[in-house]
Amino acid sequence: DTAVSQTPKYLVTQMGNDKSIKCEQNLGHDTMYWYKQDSKKFLKIMFSYNNKELIINETVPNRFSPKSPDKAHLNLHINSLELGDSAVYFCASSQGGLSEAFFGQGTRLTVV
Amino acid sequence: GENVEQHPSTLSVQEGDSAVIKCTYSDSASNYFPWYKQELGKRPQLIIDIRSNVGEKKDQRIAVTLNKTAKHFSLHITETQPEDSAVYFCAAATNDYKLSFGAGTTVTVRA
C-alpha cells in the first residue's frame, strides 16, 4: 500500500497551459504539504495544510492554487504555466508539524 | 522565517570512513530537526530525527547531535558503504507546520 501517492508521475506541457497534480495519503495524517524541488535539488515548501485549512503559503505566485477537499487529499492546480515552473513537485503528509513527513514519489513537470 | 544552512554541498569519502554534515538554523523557536536521504530519482525519506530536548541520538551507523545554544546540528555516518551514496537534507521545524530544508549534501562513497 502506497502511503502518499501523487499523479501523474511525469507531466510535459506547453507554456500557457493549465495543469493539475493530485495527491492522496492513506496514513490518517492531519497535515499535508507541497514542495518544489528545482534542478539544484533544493526542496522549497510551497503550501502547508492542516485539517483542510491553509496554514502556510510561502510566497508562491497565485497561478498556483492548492485545494484540499478532505484531510486525505491535497491537489495542486497551476494556471498559465511558465518555463520556470519546470521542477519536481513533491506532496507530503505528517501527523502535525513536528513529526516525520512522508513524501509522495514526485511529479516531474516539464514546461516546453 | 527559518533559514537552514547546510555544509558541505558535496562530500566524497572512502568506503569505511566517516561522513559528517553540518547544519545551522536561524529560528530559536525551532524544536524538531529531521534528516532525510534522497537517492537518485527517488523521494526523500527520513533516516533520523532529533528534538530540542535531546542533545544526541544514535541509530546503528547514523548519529545526530544538536547544540541549541549555537543553533547547529550535525549528521554523522560511520563505516560508510556504497549504498550510503545519496543526497542528504537537514531540516528544521517550529510549531507552525513549516519544515524548512537545507540545500542538501551530495555524498559519494568511493569503493
mmCIF file with all atom_site columns, C-alpha atoms in Angstrom:
data_model
loop_
_atom_site.group_PDB
_atom_site.id
_atom_site.type_symbol
_atom_site.label_atom_id
_atom_site.label_alt_id
_atom_site.label_comp_id
_atom_site.label_asym_id
_atom_site.label_entity_id
_atom_site.label_seq_id
_atom_site.pdbx_PDB_ins_code
_atom_site.Cartn_x
_atom_site.Cartn_y
_atom_site.Cartn_z
_atom_site.occupancy
_atom_site.B_iso_or_equiv
_atom_site.pdbx_formal_charge
_atom_site.auth_seq_id
_atom_site.auth_comp_id
_atom_site.auth_asym_id
_atom_site.auth_atom_id
_atom_site.pdbx_PDB_model_num
ATOM 1   C CA . ASP A 1 1   ? 0.000   0.000  0.000   1.00 0.00 ? 1   ASP A CA 1
ATOM 2   C CA . THR A 1 2   ? 1.398   3.352  -1.037  1.00 0.00 ? 2   THR A CA 1
ATOM 3   C CA . ALA A 1 3   ? 1.297   5.788  1.896   1.00 0.00 ? 3   ALA A CA 1
ATOM 4   C CA . VAL A 1 4   ? 1.416   9.018  -0.124  1.00 0.00 ? 4   VAL A CA 1
ATOM 5   C CA . SER A 1 5   ? 0.616   8.796  -3.810  1.00 0.00 ? 5   SER A CA 1
ATOM 6   C CA . GLN A 1 6   ? 0.600   11.545 -6.377  1.00 0.00 ? 6   GLN A CA 1
ATOM 7   C CA . THR A 1 7   ? -0.357  11.556 -10.028 1.00 0.00 ? 7   THR A CA 1
ATOM 8   C CA . PRO A 1 8   ? 0.853   11.939 -12.628 1.00 0.00 ? 8   PRO A CA 1
ATOM 9   C CA . LYS A 1 9   ? 4.496   10.941 -12.221 1.00 0.00 ? 9   LYS A CA 1
ATOM 10  C CA . TYR A 1 10  ? 5.537   12.835 -15.353 1.00 0.00 ? 10  TYR A CA 1
ATOM 11  C CA . LEU A 1 11  ? 3.885   15.837 -16.915 1.00 0.00 ? 11  LEU A CA 1
ATOM 12  C CA . VAL A 1 12  ? 5.081   17.539 -20.098 1.00 0.00 ? 12  VAL A CA 1
ATOM 13  C CA . THR A 1 13  ? 3.101   20.533 -21.246 1.00 0.00 ? 13  THR A CA 1
ATOM 14  C CA . GLN A 1 14  ? 3.365   23.740 -23.214 1.00 0.00 ? 14  GLN A CA 1
ATOM 15  C CA . MET A 1 15  ? 3.720   27.226 -21.806 1.00 0.00 ? 15  MET A CA 1
ATOM 16  C CA . GLY A 1 16  ? 0.429   28.860 -21.028 1.00 0.00 ? 16  GLY A CA 1
ATOM 17  C CA . ASN A 1 17  ? -1.424  25.626 -20.312 1.00 0.00 ? 17  ASN A CA 1
ATOM 18  C CA . ASP A 1 18  ? -3.235  24.804 -17.054 1.00 0.00 ? 18  ASP A CA 1
ATOM 19  C CA . LYS A 1 19  ? -2.462  21.524 -15.287 1.00 0.00 ? 19  LYS A CA 1
ATOM 20  C CA . SER A 1 20  ? -3.252  19.729 -12.031 1.00 0.00 ? 20  SER A CA 1
ATOM 21  C CA . ILE A 1 21  ? -1.361  17.315 -9.820  1.00 0.00 ? 21  ILE A CA 1
ATOM 22  C CA . LYS A 1 22  ? -3.280  15.106 -7.406  1.00 0.00 ? 22  LYS A CA 1
ATOM 23  C CA . CYS A 1 23  ? -2.119  13.812 -4.049  1.00 0.00 ? 23  CYS A CA 1
ATOM 24  C CA . GLU A 1 24  ? -3.669  11.325 -1.659  1.00 0.00 ? 24  GLU A CA 1
ATOM 25  C CA . GLN A 1 25  ? -2.448  9.903  1.651   1.00 0.00 ? 25  GLN A CA 1
ATOM 26  C CA . ASN A 1 26  ? -3.807  6.877  3.485   1.00 0.00 ? 26  ASN A CA 1
ATOM 27  C CA . LEU A 1 27  ? -1.887  7.428  6.721   1.00 0.00 ? 27  LEU A CA 1
ATOM 28  C CA . GLY A 1 28  ? -4.637  9.317  8.529   1.00 0.00 ? 28  GLY A CA 1
ATOM 29  C CA . HIS A 1 29  ? -2.407  12.382 8.849   1.00 0.00 ? 29  HIS A CA 1
ATOM 30  C CA . ASP A 1 30  ? -3.792  15.840 9.548   1.00 0.00 ? 30  ASP A CA 1
ATOM 31  C CA . THR A 1 31  ? -1.115  17.837 7.746   1.00 0.00 ? 31  THR A CA 1
ATOM 32  C CA . MET A 1 32  ? -0.222  17.866 4.060   1.00 0.00 ? 32  MET A CA 1
ATOM 33  C CA . TYR A 1 33  ? 2.354   19.816 2.075   1.00 0.00 ? 33  TYR A CA 1
ATOM 34  C CA . TRP A 1 34  ? 3.506   20.697 -1.396  1.00 0.00 ? 34  TRP A CA 1
ATOM 35  C CA . TYR A 1 35  ? 7.239   21.095 -2.008  1.00 0.00 ? 35  TYR A CA 1
ATOM 36  C CA . LYS A 1 36  ? 9.059   22.181 -5.154  1.00 0.00 ? 36  LYS A CA 1
ATOM 37  C CA . GLN A 1 37  ? 12.477  20.675 -5.910  1.00 0.00 ? 37  GLN A CA 1
ATOM 38  C CA . ASP A 1 38  ? 14.422  22.604 -8.513  1.00 0.00 ? 38  ASP A CA 1
ATOM 39  C CA . SER A 1 39  ? 17.284  21.431 -10.711 1.00 0.00 ? 39  SER A CA 1
ATOM 40  C CA . LYS A 1 40  ? 19.770  22.127 -7.899  1.00 0.00 ? 40  LYS A CA 1
ATOM 41  C CA . LYS A 1 41  ? 17.854  19.723 -5.666  1.00 0.00 ? 41  LYS A CA 1
ATOM 42  C CA . PHE A 1 42  ? 16.685  22.464 -3.283  1.00 0.00 ? 42  PHE A CA 1
ATOM 43  C CA . LEU A 1 43  ? 13.429  21.488 -1.524  1.00 0.00 ? 43  LEU A CA 1
ATOM 44  C CA . LYS A 1 44  ? 11.273  24.557 -1.016  1.00 0.00 ? 44  LYS A CA 1
ATOM 45  C CA . ILE A 1 45  ? 7.968   24.490 0.793   1.00 0.00 ? 45  ILE A CA 1
ATOM 46  C CA . MET A 1 46  ? 5.076   25.925 -1.175  1.00 0.00 ? 46  MET A CA 1
ATOM 47  C CA . PHE A 1 47  ? 1.986   25.188 0.906   1.00 0.00 ? 47  PHE A CA 1
ATOM 48  C CA . SER A 1 48  ? 1.069   23.557 4.164   1.00 0.00 ? 48  SER A CA 1
ATOM 49  C CA . TYR A 1 49  ? -2.452  22.447 5.100   1.00 0.00 ? 49  TYR A CA 1
ATOM 50  C CA . ASN A 1 50  ? -3.753  21.243 8.438   1.00 0.00 ? 50  ASN A CA 1
ATOM 51  C CA . ASN A 1 51  ? -7.209  19.677 8.652   1.00 0.00 ? 51  ASN A CA 1
ATOM 52  C CA . LYS A 1 52  ? -8.041  21.050 5.196   1.00 0.00 ? 52  LYS A CA 1
ATOM 53  C CA . GLU A 1 53  ? -7.092  24.594 6.173   1.00 0.00 ? 53  GLU A CA 1
ATOM 54  C CA . LEU A 1 54  ? -4.260  26.528 4.577   1.00 0.00 ? 54  LEU A CA 1
ATOM 55  C CA . ILE A 1 55  ? -1.557  27.187 7.156   1.00 0.00 ? 55  ILE A CA 1
ATOM 56  C CA . ILE A 1 56  ? 1.458   28.177 5.085   1.00 0.00 ? 56  ILE A CA 1
ATOM 57  C CA . ASN A 1 57  ? 1.541   29.918 1.715   1.00 0.00 ? 57  ASN A CA 1
ATOM 58  C CA . GLU A 1 58  ? 5.192   30.546 1.090   1.00 0.00 ? 58  GLU A CA 1
ATOM 59  C CA . THR A 1 59  ? 5.110   33.477 -1.371  1.00 0.00 ? 59  THR A CA 1
ATOM 60  C CA . VAL A 1 60  ? 4.000   31.279 -4.220  1.00 0.00 ? 60  VAL A CA 1
ATOM 61  C CA . PRO A 1 61  ? 2.585   33.026 -7.323  1.00 0.00 ? 61  PRO A CA 1
ATOM 62  C CA . ASN A 1 62  ? -1.192  32.988 -7.318  1.00 0.00 ? 62  ASN A CA 1
ATOM 63  C CA . ARG A 1 63  ? -1.072  30.916 -10.516 1.00 0.00 ? 63  ARG A CA 1
ATOM 64  C CA . PHE A 1 64  ? -0.612  28.026 -8.070  1.00 0.00 ? 64  PHE A CA 1
ATOM 65  C CA . SER A 1 65  ? -3.800  27.110 -6.258  1.00 0.00 ? 65  SER A CA 1
ATOM 66  C CA . PRO A 1 66  ? -3.935  24.216 -3.813  1.00 0.00 ? 66  PRO A CA 1
ATOM 67  C CA . LYS A 1 67  ? -7.212  22.546 -2.943  1.00 0.00 ? 67  LYS A CA 1
ATOM 68  C CA . SER A 1 68  ? -7.906  20.175 -0.081  1.00 0.00 ? 68  SER A CA 1
ATOM 69  C CA . PRO A 1 69  ? -11.331 18.561 -0.458  1.00 0.00 ? 69  PRO A CA 1
ATOM 70  C CA . ASP A 1 70  ? -10.703 16.442 2.636   1.00 0.00 ? 70  ASP A CA 1
ATOM 71  C CA . LYS A 1 71  ? -7.851  15.598 5.019   1.00 0.00 ? 71  LYS A CA 1
ATOM 72  C CA . ALA A 1 72  ? -6.592  12.797 2.778   1.00 0.00 ? 72  ALA A CA 1
ATOM 73  C CA . HIS A 1 73  ? -6.253  14.839 -0.398  1.00 0.00 ? 73  HIS A CA 1
ATOM 74  C CA . LEU A 1 74  ? -4.292  17.902 -1.418  1.00 0.00 ? 74  LEU A CA 1
ATOM 75  C CA . ASN A 1 75  ? -4.306  18.781 -5.088  1.00 0.00 ? 75  ASN A CA 1
ATOM 76  C CA . LEU A 1 76  ? -2.276  21.430 -6.862  1.00 0.00 ? 76  LEU A CA 1
ATOM 77  C CA . HIS A 1 77  ? -3.609  23.359 -9.837  1.00 0.00 ? 77  HIS A CA 1
ATOM 78  C CA . ILE A 1 78  ? -1.269  25.524 -11.872 1.00 0.00 ? 78  ILE A CA 1
ATOM 79  C CA . ASN A 1 79  ? -2.523  28.141 -14.328 1.00 0.00 ? 79  ASN A CA 1
ATOM 80  C CA . SER A 1 80  ? -0.649  29.703 -17.232 1.00 0.00 ? 80  SER A CA 1
ATOM 81  C CA . LEU A 1 81  ? 2.405   27.504 -16.883 1.00 0.00 ? 81  LEU A CA 1
ATOM 82  C CA . GLU A 1 82  ? 5.806   29.113 -17.377 1.00 0.00 ? 82  GLU A CA 1
ATOM 83  C CA . LEU A 1 83  ? 9.217   27.662 -18.242 1.00 0.00 ? 83  LEU A CA 1
ATOM 84  C CA . GLY A 1 84  ? 10.409  28.402 -14.701 1.00 0.00 ? 84  GLY A CA 1
ATOM 85  C CA . ASP A 1 85  ? 7.739   26.130 -13.275 1.00 0.00 ? 85  ASP A CA 1
ATOM 86  C CA . SER A 1 86  ? 9.676   23.113 -14.546 1.00 0.00 ? 86  SER A CA 1
ATOM 87  C CA . ALA A 1 87  ? 10.695  21.128 -11.465 1.00 0.00 ? 87  ALA A CA 1
ATOM 88  C CA . VAL A 1 88  ? 9.817   18.065 -9.428  1.00 0.00 ? 88  VAL A CA 1
ATOM 89  C CA . TYR A 1 89  ? 6.818   18.670 -7.171  1.00 0.00 ? 89  TYR A CA 1
ATOM 90  C CA . PHE A 1 90  ? 6.517   16.566 -4.043  1.00 0.00 ? 90  PHE A CA 1
ATOM 91  C CA . CYS A 1 91  ? 3.445   16.106 -1.937  1.00 0.00 ? 91  CYS A CA 1
ATOM 92  C CA . ALA A 1 92  ? 3.994   15.057 1.685   1.00 0.00 ? 92  ALA A CA 1
ATOM 93  C CA . SER A 1 93  ? 1.993   14.400 4.820   1.00 0.00 ? 93  SER A CA 1
ATOM 94  C CA . SER A 1 94  ? 2.697   14.244 8.540   1.00 0.00 ? 94  SER A CA 1
ATOM 95  C CA . GLN A 1 95  ? 0.857   13.972 11.825  1.00 0.00 ? 95  GLN A CA 1
ATOM 96  C CA . GLY A 1 96  ? 1.194   17.572 12.907  1.00 0.00 ? 96  GLY A CA 1
ATOM 97  C CA . GLY A 1 97  ? 4.136   19.797 12.166  1.00 0.00 ? 97  GLY A CA 1
ATOM 98  C CA . LEU A 1 98  ? 6.713   18.137 14.396  1.00 0.00 ? 98  LEU A CA 1
ATOM 99  C CA . SER A 1 99  ? 6.812   14.590 13.100  1.00 0.00 ? 99  SER A CA 1
ATOM 100 C CA . GLU A 1 100 ? 8.113   12.633 10.143  1.00 0.00 ? 100 GLU A CA 1
ATOM 101 C CA . ALA A 1 101 ? 6.949   13.864 6.767   1.00 0.00 ? 101 ALA A CA 1
ATOM 102 C CA . PHE A 1 102 ? 6.165   11.096 4.287   1.00 0.00 ? 102 PHE A CA 1
ATOM 103 C CA . PHE A 1 103 ? 6.752   12.096 0.685   1.00 0.00 ? 103 PHE A CA 1
ATOM 104 C CA . GLY A 1 104 ? 4.997   11.011 -2.462  1.00 0.00 ? 104 GLY A CA 1
ATOM 105 C CA . GLN A 1 105 ? 7.067   9.761  -5.399  1.00 0.00 ? 105 GLN A CA 1
ATOM 106 C CA . GLY A 1 106 ? 7.142   13.204 -7.003  1.00 0.00 ? 106 GLY A CA 1
ATOM 107 C CA . THR A 1 107 ? 5.771   14.664 -10.227 1.00 0.00 ? 107 THR A CA 1
ATOM 108 C CA . ARG A 1 108 ? 8.350   15.799 -12.743 1.00 0.00 ? 108 ARG A CA 1
ATOM 109 C CA . LEU A 1 109 ? 6.810   18.772 -14.538 1.00 0.00 ? 109 LEU A CA 1
ATOM 110 C CA . THR A 1 110 ? 8.443   19.930 -17.751 1.00 0.00 ? 110 THR A CA 1
ATOM 111 C CA . VAL A 1 111 ? 7.158   23.072 -19.428 1.00 0.00 ? 111 VAL A CA 1
ATOM 112 C CA . VAL A 1 112 ? 8.225   23.483 -23.055 1.00 0.00 ? 112 VAL A CA 1
ATOM 113 C CA . GLY B 2 1   ? 11.226  32.864 8.798   1.00 0.00 ? 1   GLY B CA 1
ATOM 114 C CA . GLU B 2 2   ? 13.524  29.941 9.333   1.00 0.00 ? 2   GLU B CA 1
ATOM 115 C CA . ASN B 2 3   ? 16.773  29.772 7.369   1.00 0.00 ? 3   ASN B CA 1
ATOM 116 C CA . VAL B 2 4   ? 18.674  26.488 7.349   1.00 0.00 ? 4   VAL B CA 1
ATOM 117 C CA . GLU B 2 5   ? 22.227  26.400 6.040   1.00 0.00 ? 5   GLU B CA 1
ATOM 118 C CA . GLN B 2 6   ? 23.931  23.104 5.231   1.00 0.00 ? 6   GLN B CA 1
ATOM 119 C CA . HIS B 2 7   ? 27.576  22.266 4.593   1.00 0.00 ? 7   HIS B CA 1
ATOM 120 C CA . PRO B 2 8   ? 29.298  20.874 2.661   1.00 0.00 ? 8   PRO B CA 1
ATOM 121 C CA . SER B 2 9   ? 27.339  20.802 -0.577  1.00 0.00 ? 9   SER B CA 1
ATOM 122 C CA . THR B 2 10  ? 29.312  17.766 -1.772  1.00 0.00 ? 10  THR B CA 1
ATOM 123 C CA . LEU B 2 11  ? 31.235  15.148 0.170   1.00 0.00 ? 11  LEU B CA 1
ATOM 124 C CA . SER B 2 12  ? 33.335  12.297 -1.171  1.00 0.00 ? 12  SER B CA 1
ATOM 125 C CA . VAL B 2 13  ? 34.542  9.646  1.275   1.00 0.00 ? 13  VAL B CA 1
ATOM 126 C CA . GLN B 2 14  ? 36.354  6.336  1.035   1.00 0.00 ? 14  GLN B CA 1
ATOM 127 C CA . GLU B 2 15  ? 34.252  3.312  1.892   1.00 0.00 ? 15  GLU B CA 1
ATOM 128 C CA . GLY B 2 16  ? 34.601  2.596  5.591   1.00 0.00 ? 16  GLY B CA 1
ATOM 129 C CA . ASP B 2 17  ? 35.396  6.198  6.530   1.00 0.00 ? 17  ASP B CA 1
ATOM 130 C CA . SER B 2 18  ? 33.042  8.554  8.355   1.00 0.00 ? 18  SER B CA 1
ATOM 131 C CA . ALA B 2 19  ? 30.969  11.345 6.851   1.00 0.00 ? 19  ALA B CA 1
ATOM 132 C CA . VAL B 2 20  ? 29.860  14.465 8.712   1.00 0.00 ? 20  VAL B CA 1
ATOM 133 C CA . ILE B 2 21  ? 27.294  17.007 7.524   1.00 0.00 ? 21  ILE B CA 1
ATOM 134 C CA . LYS B 2 22  ? 26.632  20.209 9.455   1.00 0.00 ? 22  LYS B CA 1
ATOM 135 C CA . CYS B 2 23  ? 23.617  22.488 9.555   1.00 0.00 ? 23  CYS B CA 1
ATOM 136 C CA . THR B 2 24  ? 22.765  25.760 11.243  1.00 0.00 ? 24  THR B CA 1
ATOM 137 C CA . TYR B 2 25  ? 19.344  27.279 11.736  1.00 0.00 ? 25  TYR B CA 1
ATOM 138 C CA . SER B 2 26  ? 18.177  30.801 12.497  1.00 0.00 ? 26  SER B CA 1
ATOM 139 C CA . ASP B 2 27  ? 14.853  30.499 14.341  1.00 0.00 ? 27  ASP B CA 1
ATOM 140 C CA . SER B 2 28  ? 15.384  29.794 18.020  1.00 0.00 ? 28  SER B CA 1
ATOM 141 C CA . ALA B 2 29  ? 11.785  28.526 18.185  1.00 0.00 ? 29  ALA B CA 1
ATOM 142 C CA . SER B 2 30  ? 12.679  25.508 16.014  1.00 0.00 ? 30  SER B CA 1
ATOM 143 C CA . ASN B 2 31  ? 12.375  22.328 18.031  1.00 0.00 ? 31  ASN B CA 1
ATOM 144 C CA . TYR B 2 32  ? 12.318  19.443 15.562  1.00 0.00 ? 32  TYR B CA 1
ATOM 145 C CA . PHE B 2 33  ? 15.304  18.518 13.371  1.00 0.00 ? 33  PHE B CA 1
ATOM 146 C CA . PRO B 2 34  ? 14.934  15.645 10.914  1.00 0.00 ? 34  PRO B CA 1
ATOM 147 C CA . TRP B 2 35  ? 17.402  14.345 8.368   1.00 0.00 ? 35  TRP B CA 1
ATOM 148 C CA . TYR B 2 36  ? 16.277  12.982 5.018   1.00 0.00 ? 36  TYR B CA 1
ATOM 149 C CA . LYS B 2 37  ? 18.072  10.836 2.458   1.00 0.00 ? 37  LYS B CA 1
ATOM 150 C CA . GLN B 2 38  ? 17.168  11.091 -1.207  1.00 0.00 ? 38  GLN B CA 1
ATOM 151 C CA . GLU B 2 39  ? 18.520  8.552  -3.646  1.00 0.00 ? 39  GLU B CA 1
ATOM 152 C CA . LEU B 2 40  ? 18.685  9.428  -7.318  1.00 0.00 ? 40  LEU B CA 1
ATOM 153 C CA . GLY B 2 41  ? 15.203  9.698  -8.799  1.00 0.00 ? 41  GLY B CA 1
ATOM 154 C CA . LYS B 2 42  ? 13.521  8.746  -5.524  1.00 0.00 ? 42  LYS B CA 1
ATOM 155 C CA . ARG B 2 43  ? 11.564  10.544 -2.841  1.00 0.00 ? 43  ARG B CA 1
ATOM 156 C CA . PRO B 2 44  ? 13.204  11.946 0.307   1.00 0.00 ? 44  PRO B CA 1
ATOM 157 C CA . GLN B 2 45  ? 12.953  9.533  3.234   1.00 0.00 ? 45  GLN B CA 1
ATOM 158 C CA . LEU B 2 46  ? 13.563  10.151 6.913   1.00 0.00 ? 46  LEU B CA 1
ATOM 159 C CA . ILE B 2 47  ? 16.684  8.488  8.307   1.00 0.00 ? 47  ILE B CA 1
ATOM 160 C CA . ILE B 2 48  ? 16.843  10.029 11.775  1.00 0.00 ? 48  ILE B CA 1
ATOM 161 C CA . ASP B 2 49  ? 15.392  12.946 13.711  1.00 0.00 ? 49  ASP B CA 1
ATOM 162 C CA . ILE B 2 50  ? 16.052  14.746 16.964  1.00 0.00 ? 50  ILE B CA 1
ATOM 163 C CA . ARG B 2 51  ? 14.005  17.029 19.156  1.00 0.00 ? 51  ARG B CA 1
ATOM 164 C CA . SER B 2 52  ? 15.156  20.055 21.081  1.00 0.00 ? 52  SER B CA 1
ATOM 165 C CA . ASN B 2 53  ? 15.087  18.334 24.453  1.00 0.00 ? 53  ASN B CA 1
ATOM 166 C CA . VAL B 2 54  ? 17.705  15.817 23.316  1.00 0.00 ? 54  VAL B CA 1
ATOM 167 C CA . GLY B 2 55  ? 21.379  16.503 22.595  1.00 0.00 ? 55  GLY B CA 1
ATOM 168 C CA . GLU B 2 56  ? 22.301  13.341 20.734  1.00 0.00 ? 56  GLU B CA 1
ATOM 169 C CA . LYS B 2 57  ? 20.612  10.371 19.113  1.00 0.00 ? 57  LYS B CA 1
ATOM 170 C CA . LYS B 2 58  ? 22.070  7.282  17.501  1.00 0.00 ? 58  LYS B CA 1
ATOM 171 C CA . ASP B 2 59  ? 20.676  4.599  15.230  1.00 0.00 ? 59  ASP B CA 1
ATOM 172 C CA . GLN B 2 60  ? 23.225  1.974  14.185  1.00 0.00 ? 60  GLN B CA 1
ATOM 173 C CA . ARG B 2 61  ? 25.760  3.758  11.930  1.00 0.00 ? 61  ARG B CA 1
ATOM 174 C CA . ILE B 2 62  ? 23.934  7.075  11.992  1.00 0.00 ? 62  ILE B CA 1
ATOM 175 C CA . ALA B 2 63  ? 24.036  9.666  14.748  1.00 0.00 ? 63  ALA B CA 1
ATOM 176 C CA . VAL B 2 64  ? 22.774  13.208 15.080  1.00 0.00 ? 64  VAL B CA 1
ATOM 177 C CA . THR B 2 65  ? 23.886  15.874 17.557  1.00 0.00 ? 65  THR B CA 1
ATOM 178 C CA . LEU B 2 66  ? 22.121  19.100 18.437  1.00 0.00 ? 66  LEU B CA 1
ATOM 179 C CA . ASN B 2 67  ? 23.518  22.239 20.045  1.00 0.00 ? 67  ASN B CA 1
ATOM 180 C CA . LYS B 2 68  ? 20.570  24.530 20.731  1.00 0.00 ? 68  LYS B CA 1
ATOM 181 C CA . THR B 2 69  ? 22.703  27.306 22.156  1.00 0.00 ? 69  THR B CA 1
ATOM 182 C CA . ALA B 2 70  ? 24.764  27.546 18.993  1.00 0.00 ? 70  ALA B CA 1
ATOM 183 C CA . LYS B 2 71  ? 21.785  26.634 16.789  1.00 0.00 ? 71  LYS B CA 1
ATOM 184 C CA . HIS B 2 72  ? 23.541  23.915 14.897  1.00 0.00 ? 72  HIS B CA 1
ATOM 185 C CA . PHE B 2 73  ? 23.089  20.200 14.394  1.00 0.00 ? 73  PHE B CA 1
ATOM 186 C CA . SER B 2 74  ? 25.110  17.548 12.625  1.00 0.00 ? 74  SER B CA 1
ATOM 187 C CA . LEU B 2 75  ? 24.732  14.158 10.996  1.00 0.00 ? 75  LEU B CA 1
ATOM 188 C CA . HIS B 2 76  ? 27.430  11.552 11.435  1.00 0.00 ? 76  HIS B CA 1
ATOM 189 C CA . ILE B 2 77  ? 27.613  8.409  9.327   1.00 0.00 ? 77  ILE B CA 1
ATOM 190 C CA . THR B 2 78  ? 30.231  5.867  10.378  1.00 0.00 ? 78  THR B CA 1
ATOM 191 C CA . GLU B 2 79  ? 31.651  2.958  8.384   1.00 0.00 ? 79  GLU B CA 1
ATOM 192 C CA . THR B 2 80  ? 30.222  4.329  5.160   1.00 0.00 ? 80  THR B CA 1
ATOM 193 C CA . GLN B 2 81  ? 29.064  1.909  2.481   1.00 0.00 ? 81  GLN B CA 1
ATOM 194 C CA . PRO B 2 82  ? 28.347  2.424  -1.231  1.00 0.00 ? 82  PRO B CA 1
ATOM 195 C CA . GLU B 2 83  ? 24.595  2.395  -0.525  1.00 0.00 ? 83  GLU B CA 1
ATOM 196 C CA . ASP B 2 84  ? 25.069  5.491  1.624   1.00 0.00 ? 84  ASP B CA 1
ATOM 197 C CA . SER B 2 85  ? 25.679  7.470  -1.584  1.00 0.00 ? 85  SER B CA 1
ATOM 198 C CA . ALA B 2 86  ? 22.760  9.896  -1.902  1.00 0.00 ? 86  ALA B CA 1
ATOM 199 C CA . VAL B 2 87  ? 21.705  13.475 -1.248  1.00 0.00 ? 87  VAL B CA 1
ATOM 200 C CA . TYR B 2 88  ? 21.154  14.223 2.435   1.00 0.00 ? 88  TYR B CA 1
ATOM 201 C CA . PHE B 2 89  ? 18.957  17.058 3.653   1.00 0.00 ? 89  PHE B CA 1
ATOM 202 C CA . CYS B 2 90  ? 18.748  18.547 7.102   1.00 0.00 ? 90  CYS B CA 1
ATOM 203 C CA . ALA B 2 91  ? 15.578  20.359 8.128   1.00 0.00 ? 91  ALA B CA 1
ATOM 204 C CA . ALA B 2 92  ? 14.178  22.376 10.992  1.00 0.00 ? 92  ALA B CA 1
ATOM 205 C CA . ALA B 2 93  ? 10.582  22.904 12.098  1.00 0.00 ? 93  ALA B CA 1
ATOM 206 C CA . THR B 2 94  ? 8.760   25.077 14.559  1.00 0.00 ? 94  THR B CA 1
ATOM 207 C CA . ASN B 2 95  ? 5.166   24.575 15.621  1.00 0.00 ? 95  ASN B CA 1
ATOM 208 C CA . ASP B 2 96  ? 3.690   26.263 12.593  1.00 0.00 ? 96  ASP B CA 1
ATOM 209 C CA . TYR B 2 97  ? 3.708   23.307 10.202  1.00 0.00 ? 97  TYR B CA 1
ATOM 210 C CA . LYS B 2 98  ? 6.649   24.584 8.206   1.00 0.00 ? 98  LYS B CA 1
ATOM 211 C CA . LEU B 2 99  ? 9.531   22.209 7.624   1.00 0.00 ? 99  LEU B CA 1
ATOM 212 C CA . SER B 2 100 ? 12.453  24.198 6.187   1.00 0.00 ? 100 SER B CA 1
ATOM 213 C CA . PHE B 2 101 ? 15.175  22.250 4.416   1.00 0.00 ? 101 PHE B CA 1
ATOM 214 C CA . GLY B 2 102 ? 18.862  22.875 3.943   1.00 0.00 ? 102 GLY B CA 1
ATOM 215 C CA . ALA B 2 103 ? 20.239  22.931 0.403   1.00 0.00 ? 103 ALA B CA 1
ATOM 216 C CA . GLY B 2 104 ? 21.384  19.310 0.544   1.00 0.00 ? 104 GLY B CA 1
ATOM 217 C CA . THR B 2 105 ? 24.707  17.458 0.593   1.00 0.00 ? 105 THR B CA 1
ATOM 218 C CA . THR B 2 106 ? 25.606  15.039 -2.181  1.00 0.00 ? 106 THR B CA 1
ATOM 219 C CA . VAL B 2 107 ? 27.533  12.196 -0.571  1.00 0.00 ? 107 VAL B CA 1
ATOM 220 C CA . THR B 2 108 ? 29.595  9.864  -2.724  1.00 0.00 ? 108 THR B CA 1
ATOM 221 C CA . VAL B 2 109 ? 31.148  6.783  -1.149  1.00 0.00 ? 109 VAL B CA 1
ATOM 222 C CA . ARG B 2 110 ? 34.146  5.536  -3.146  1.00 0.00 ? 110 ARG B CA 1
ATOM 223 C CA . ALA B 2 111 ? 34.661  1.781  -3.194  1.00 0.00 ? 111 ALA B CA 1
#
